[in-house]
């Protein structure tokens, strides 16, 4: 049953404590509102589940921007937009997959408003940037008035279709991306939508594949639009370990591992058969291209 | 007295004059129907929840959380409409179109999902929209027919047959076919397509009635139908003011002057605002009548997509027989189109599809049977191309499959079969105009470097295969034509009229029922009239299409605006010039002296058409302005107005009973070429390059003509590769711009547009219609290119990544 936008309530606190105090209130939950790029679509389609909205735009001071920790961890503030992220030179150098996907979110207007934290909390199985964060081993920092701060690995953050571990008194305050052990060349992602831009992913992959001496020594493979949430595919990750990428039966091994782990659906955007076939091919492409990149990087290194 | 020398000239026609309406539209200041100042009620529509059944009741849910109460609403159902019209005795609830079978509001039985059952109105838009979702339509379900391909013969409501020579007799045709050296068969399917005009449907209605029929403190509620004469006035986004006018006269049992229909600026139409606005105008009018207040109804995108018309889905079975060298001897086509729940415009769509089904080829023996079928989906309707894109896709895809079968270059196969002047099309129409299809084909092939590109694509693919790269390139062609104007005797029945009139300011005002839907009709009409009279563009204005002010010049459809109505604009301007002369308002003293420069870019010696004398530029512009002002001041319509009515060009007639004869007065002829790259991993297709070459008689405005072609190509790329209507139980499940995927700028290749000009004697300065043409060719050109790239022989649209990957897997399985 849909209500009317004029009946909705919004509050715009200007410090974090006030925001957390509102979230801790009993009664109708407050829904945090950052870029609004998902929320306004829900409103337009009459699908808003909430009646109270916590406008975070007054918290730029505490939740905006990017910071680098001494250990090389990237801290992305909850109000950091895709545009701010992709414009940062160090992010471009160290997390190229993150920048590449940030450039494919919606269009320029969406990238200027949408936030990484919002992309995580929206918990769409077709998310663009959140799966890359999962492949890179990111953590989510939550804060509440009563419980203080806690950090949750993205692996554990989504609990089901559009479900997260966030309590209704909690707010995402930052996303933490650790330094990458295999550098930029191990990162690989690809989004397959029906058109070039402004597309919703019908099948996608985000991966980190570490190579040493021509063998895969680490694989984090994230499937997009293949399950209720973006998810790592442990069976494929294990199947890839130790591989050289030259195995003649590699495609079959990936397919077998995938079959046991993923059950994609037929829906309005694509078919289960297409998703299953193309995802297997994307894994293989990720293996080949990260291997090539690792090799080129190695050569570059020896030449230097 | 006629002192003017035949100086016919053109200063504007053939030049890229800007659209007078462009500035405000680009700045965002142009007011569309929802932007107009409005005080009144907002209407909303209550619709059926399933594909077929009977309505047994309405349940009005609680509104207390909205702060509203049902007593604040006006509600209209079919019960508000009399069962027999006082005017003509038929049920006024049935929309007056080709057949009267579609109700404005469901009385009892319904035939598709989202069919209108009730209308509600309230002063608050937000409240009326939320309240509409609280009304439950209680129904009894009946079995629905949802697949037009498998529907039985009882679902067929229109059949068209075309027979030529041996095709007249089934056995003789079978014998001819059996004697052919080569036979090729195929089944081709096309899907529904949404018009996706930027501005959804919208309408405002007002009722003018006697004070006795208005509510008062003593009598707060009045009967829906006034006791004394009344008038219904609507304005909105539409293509055909006089279609809406006819529908409202019938619904409200009013005389012609009892209804006024005015077009607002339209944010696109593409056929989607050809027939549907009649229904929306009826709805707004009913609410306005019931409440005696202005009522505005604007659909949001979701409602517009699920409830209004789309392109007809189609299936064509083609069997062709050829000589060993590829020459066509026999064509058999069995075609079906899905009409949806009601007849609406489907018979005409089917007709146009049939007439274009064999393309610009000479075939001795033809046997076409085409059927329109009812299903329980919203009626399919007009969309740019109007049946032709479906059959052109089928035949042009088929021609490439024939070329593969024969081992012939696809362009060579076409060249061997092109009709020549004096030759005959499948519908037994002899081509009288000078055409040079072979030369035009060669020109297009050369401009695209057809052979070189094909060879380079094949080399690229070989290299890719060797190096394990999944990308493949291919180059494809489609050769086709499109007839402009109404089919056969359609223009005779329309008998369109155009008026031009002198204004007190010394200007010329053009009065037609044509609406500017993005095609540039205001600019082009102005250019035609200015050059016919010898005026500057600033001296010409185009009146708003308003049935109180403009004559019925027919609908804004069928690529007829520039060619048919533009020609009437030239003739009406010519008529007015003669009246000014006969009234003595122009004389010897006003003549432009021999040898006087006509202006920098005036071309002397070209006639507007065979039916226009073309004495423009005989007089000095200031003399013309003075004469126009004097004519207006006279108050005498005989002097101040010029008129023209459609006259059929000389030549053969069309026989609707046997589908033979002059189907269209003229055709535009085209060759479209595409190069694609297919990603073998994902099945995604990227269009690398595109060439659209066409003969269109005369280019009236190069910039606008390029725009028409480019826009049509992009719309057709969407249909060919991306757009698909996903139906479930008669409901469109992707009725939003998120999941109904139209191309963006990033999906559009460079488009090279080329024109040949072979003037048509009965179009203004020789112009033919071009609005629909570019929708016909891209889909087959692209799928032919995909087949060249990959060997994947797709015969159904869209060529989605899912279809391409499924075809790869099927091919692997077969190995």
Coordinates of C-alpha atoms in Angstrom, one line a residue, chain A residues 1-7 41 44-47 51 188 190-200 202-203 267-271 273-275 277-279 281-282 284-285 289, chain B residues 62 65-67 124 126-127 129-130 133-134 300 679-684 686 721-722 726 733-734 736-744 746-747 800-803 805 808-809 812:
Chain A
X1 CA 0.0 0.0 0.0
X2 CA 1.6 3.2 -1.1
X3 CA 1.6 6.5 0.8
X4 CA 2.3 10.0 -0.3
X5 CA 5.6 11.7 -0.4
X6 CA 4.1 14.7 1.4
X7 CA 3.4 12.4 4.4
X41 CA 13.8 5.3 -7.7
X44 CA 9.0 7.0 -7.9
X45 CA 7.9 3.4 -8.2
X46 CA 5.8 3.5 -5.0
X47 CA 8.0 1.0 -3.2
X51 CA 8.3 6.8 6.4
X188 CA 39.7 -7.7 -12.6
X190 CA 33.5 -7.0 -15.8
X191 CA 29.9 -6.0 -16.0
X192 CA 27.6 -7.4 -18.6
X193 CA 24.5 -5.3 -19.2
X194 CA 22.3 -5.1 -22.2
X195 CA 23.6 -1.6 -23.3
X196 CA 26.9 0.2 -23.0
X197 CA 26.0 2.6 -20.3
X198 CA 23.1 3.1 -17.8
X199 CA 22.8 -0.6 -17.6
X200 CA 21.8 -3.0 -14.7
X202 CA 22.7 -9.1 -15.7
X203 CA 25.8 -11.1 -15.0
X267 CA 14.1 -13.0 -14.6
X268 CA 13.0 -9.9 -16.5
X269 CA 16.6 -9.0 -17.4
X270 CA 18.1 -12.3 -18.5
X271 CA 18.0 -16.1 -18.4
X273 CA 21.3 -20.4 -18.9
X274 CA 22.9 -17.2 -20.2
X275 CA 24.1 -16.2 -16.7
X277 CA 27.3 -19.9 -19.4
X278 CA 28.7 -16.3 -19.4
X279 CA 29.8 -16.3 -15.8
X281 CA 33.5 -17.6 -19.4
X282 CA 34.1 -14.5 -17.4
X284 CA 38.2 -17.9 -17.5
X285 CA 38.8 -14.5 -19.0
X289 CA 43.9 -11.5 -18.3
Chain B
X62 CA -9.8 3.0 3.4
X65 CA -4.2 7.4 6.4
X66 CA -4.1 9.7 3.3
X67 CA -6.3 12.2 5.2
X124 CA -4.9 16.8 -5.3
X126 CA -0.9 13.1 -5.0
X127 CA -4.1 12.0 -3.3
X129 CA -2.7 8.7 -7.4
X130 CA -2.5 7.1 -4.0
X133 CA -4.2 2.1 -5.8
X134 CA -6.8 1.5 -3.0
X300 CA 3.3 8.4 -15.6
X679 CA 31.8 -10.4 -28.4
X680 CA 31.8 -14.2 -28.5
X681 CA 32.2 -14.5 -24.7
X682 CA 29.0 -12.5 -23.8
X683 CA 27.1 -12.3 -27.1
X684 CA 27.1 -8.5 -26.9
X686 CA 28.6 -3.4 -30.8
X721 CA 19.5 -5.5 -30.5
X722 CA 18.1 -4.3 -27.1
X726 CA 8.7 -9.2 -21.5
X733 CA 6.7 -7.1 -16.6
X734 CA 9.4 -4.6 -17.8
X736 CA 9.8 0.9 -16.9
X737 CA 12.8 2.6 -18.4
X738 CA 15.1 0.5 -16.1
X739 CA 14.3 -2.9 -17.6
X740 CA 12.9 -1.8 -21.0
X741 CA 16.3 -1.1 -22.5
X742 CA 16.5 1.6 -25.2
X743 CA 19.8 2.6 -26.6
X744 CA 21.8 5.5 -25.2
X746 CA 27.0 5.2 -26.1
X747 CA 25.3 2.5 -28.2
X800 CA 20.0 -10.2 -27.7
X801 CA 23.1 -11.6 -26.1
X802 CA 20.9 -14.4 -24.6
X803 CA 19.8 -15.4 -28.1
X805 CA 24.8 -17.4 -26.6
X808 CA 26.3 -20.8 -29.9
X809 CA 25.4 -23.5 -27.4
X812 CA 28.2 -26.8 -30.1

